[in-house]
């Protein structure tokens, strides 16, 4: 029988400590801007004015993610792979949600067993 899941609230997700940690992770990843062209640095500078409005929109259910920026990157074997880049604000929110949800979910799974079997390694002659 499975145990009930802990409820994660929006207020837990938007805690300043969690948002700061999510922003630091975003900054370390140094990703590209989304369709809105807002960079991670721009977001950091805009947070004092942008974040309160974002929180309000999240709380009242009117927040809408920005359109994705389509990008094609070359494959090593030829051709291209299509990607869709979310805005940095949307990625910040995604990181915060992940940080809030991961601990209670990981606690539900047993620790991964250590690999103890010896696997033969192929050595070229």
Short mmCIF file of C-alpha atoms in Angstrom, two decimals:
data_model
loop_
_atom_site.label_atom_id
_atom_site.label_comp_id
_atom_site.label_asym_id
_atom_site.label_seq_id
_atom_site.Cartn_x
_atom_site.Cartn_y
_atom_site.Cartn_z
CA UNK A 1 0.00 0.00 0.00
CA UNK A 2 1.47 3.35 -0.97
CA UNK A 3 1.62 6.18 1.50
CA UNK A 4 -0.12 9.46 0.69
CA UNK A 5 1.91 12.14 -1.05
CA UNK A 6 2.80 15.31 0.77
CA UNK A 7 0.97 18.27 -0.74
CA UNK A 8 3.24 20.92 -2.23
CA UNK A 9 1.67 24.35 -2.30
CA UNK A 10 2.37 27.32 -4.53
CA UNK A 11 3.53 29.20 -1.43
CA UNK A 12 6.23 26.57 -0.89
CA UNK A 13 7.35 26.88 -4.52
CA UNK A 14 7.62 30.68 -4.45
CA UNK A 15 9.59 30.91 -1.19
CA UNK A 16 12.44 33.43 -1.62
CA UNK A 17 15.08 30.80 -0.73
CA UNK A 18 13.76 28.39 -3.34
CA UNK A 19 13.52 31.10 -6.00
CA UNK A 20 17.07 32.26 -5.21
CA UNK A 21 18.37 28.70 -5.52
CA UNK A 22 16.42 28.24 -8.77
CA UNK A 23 17.85 31.49 -10.13
CA UNK A 24 21.39 30.40 -9.21
CA UNK A 25 20.86 27.08 -11.02
CA UNK A 26 19.53 28.99 -14.04
CA UNK A 27 22.54 31.31 -13.96
CA UNK A 28 24.98 28.38 -13.77
CA UNK A 29 23.29 26.70 -16.75
CA UNK A 30 23.77 29.93 -18.72
CA UNK A 31 21.06 29.10 -21.24
CA UNK A 32 19.85 31.07 -24.20
CA UNK A 33 17.02 33.56 -24.00
CA UNK A 34 13.54 32.55 -25.06
CA UNK A 35 11.22 34.20 -27.56
CA UNK A 36 11.08 37.36 -25.40
CA UNK A 37 14.90 37.82 -25.76
CA UNK A 38 15.23 38.33 -21.98
CA UNK A 39 18.64 37.06 -20.84
CA UNK A 40 19.42 35.60 -17.43
CA UNK A 41 21.23 38.83 -16.55
CA UNK A 42 18.20 40.87 -17.68
CA UNK A 43 15.94 38.70 -15.55
CA UNK A 44 18.16 39.23 -12.50
CA UNK A 45 17.96 42.98 -12.98
CA UNK A 46 14.19 42.89 -13.61
CA UNK A 47 13.30 40.57 -10.69
CA UNK A 48 12.44 43.35 -8.19
CA UNK A 49 9.66 44.62 -10.48
CA UNK A 50 8.87 41.51 -12.53
CA UNK A 51 8.66 38.91 -9.74
CA UNK A 52 5.82 40.46 -7.67
CA UNK A 53 3.58 40.61 -10.76
CA UNK A 54 4.57 37.04 -11.68
CA UNK A 55 3.73 35.79 -8.17
CA UNK A 56 0.36 37.53 -8.32
CA UNK A 57 -0.38 35.93 -11.70
CA UNK A 58 0.67 32.50 -10.35
CA UNK A 59 -1.53 32.95 -7.27
CA UNK A 60 -4.64 33.99 -9.17
CA UNK A 61 -4.19 31.43 -11.96
CA UNK A 62 -3.63 33.90 -14.79
CA UNK A 63 0.07 33.22 -15.40
CA UNK A 64 0.72 32.22 -19.00
CA UNK A 65 4.11 30.85 -20.09
CA UNK A 66 5.75 32.86 -22.85
CA UNK A 67 5.85 31.45 -26.39
CA UNK A 68 8.72 29.07 -27.06
CA UNK A 69 11.62 30.13 -29.31
CA UNK A 70 12.15 27.52 -32.05
CA UNK A 71 15.79 26.64 -32.73
CA UNK A 72 17.40 24.11 -35.07
CA UNK A 73 20.79 22.74 -34.08
CA UNK A 74 23.03 20.64 -36.32
CA UNK A 75 23.39 16.95 -35.57
CA UNK A 76 26.89 15.43 -35.65
CA UNK A 77 25.65 12.90 -38.20
CA UNK A 78 24.09 15.56 -40.43
CA UNK A 79 20.70 17.15 -40.50
CA UNK A 80 19.25 19.23 -37.70
CA UNK A 81 17.39 18.71 -34.46
CA UNK A 82 14.53 21.06 -33.59
CA UNK A 83 14.37 22.49 -30.08
CA UNK A 84 11.99 24.90 -28.38
CA UNK A 85 13.58 27.29 -25.87
CA UNK A 86 11.35 28.56 -23.02
CA UNK A 87 11.82 32.06 -21.59
CA UNK A 88 14.24 32.42 -18.68
CA UNK A 89 11.33 33.38 -16.40
CA UNK A 90 9.50 30.18 -17.35
CA UNK A 91 12.69 28.18 -16.74
CA UNK A 92 13.07 29.85 -13.32
CA UNK A 93 9.55 28.77 -12.39
CA UNK A 94 10.24 25.24 -13.73
CA UNK A 95 13.42 24.98 -11.62
CA UNK A 96 11.55 26.13 -8.50
CA UNK A 97 8.77 23.59 -9.08
CA UNK A 98 11.33 20.82 -9.60
CA UNK A 99 13.19 21.81 -6.42
CA UNK A 100 9.96 21.70 -4.42
CA UNK A 101 8.70 18.40 -5.86
CA UNK A 102 11.93 16.38 -5.94
CA UNK A 103 12.58 15.77 -2.19
CA UNK A 104 9.17 14.28 -1.34
CA UNK A 105 9.20 12.11 -4.47
CA UNK A 106 12.75 10.89 -3.95
CA UNK A 107 11.84 9.97 -0.37
CA UNK A 108 9.24 7.54 -1.74
CA UNK A 109 11.84 5.42 -3.52
CA UNK A 110 14.33 3.10 -1.85
CA UNK A 111 18.00 3.99 -2.23
CA UNK A 112 19.46 2.72 -5.47
CA UNK A 113 21.47 -0.44 -4.87
CA UNK A 114 25.16 -0.26 -5.56
CA UNK A 115 26.34 -2.12 -8.62
CA UNK A 116 28.25 -5.06 -7.21
CA UNK A 117 28.43 -7.45 -10.14
CA UNK A 118 31.68 -7.40 -12.06
CA UNK A 119 31.00 -6.70 -15.69
CA UNK A 120 33.71 -7.83 -18.11
CA UNK A 121 35.25 -4.93 -19.96
CA UNK A 122 36.05 -5.44 -23.61
CA UNK A 123 39.62 -4.43 -24.35
CA UNK A 124 40.62 -3.99 -27.99
CA UNK A 125 43.54 -6.18 -28.98
#
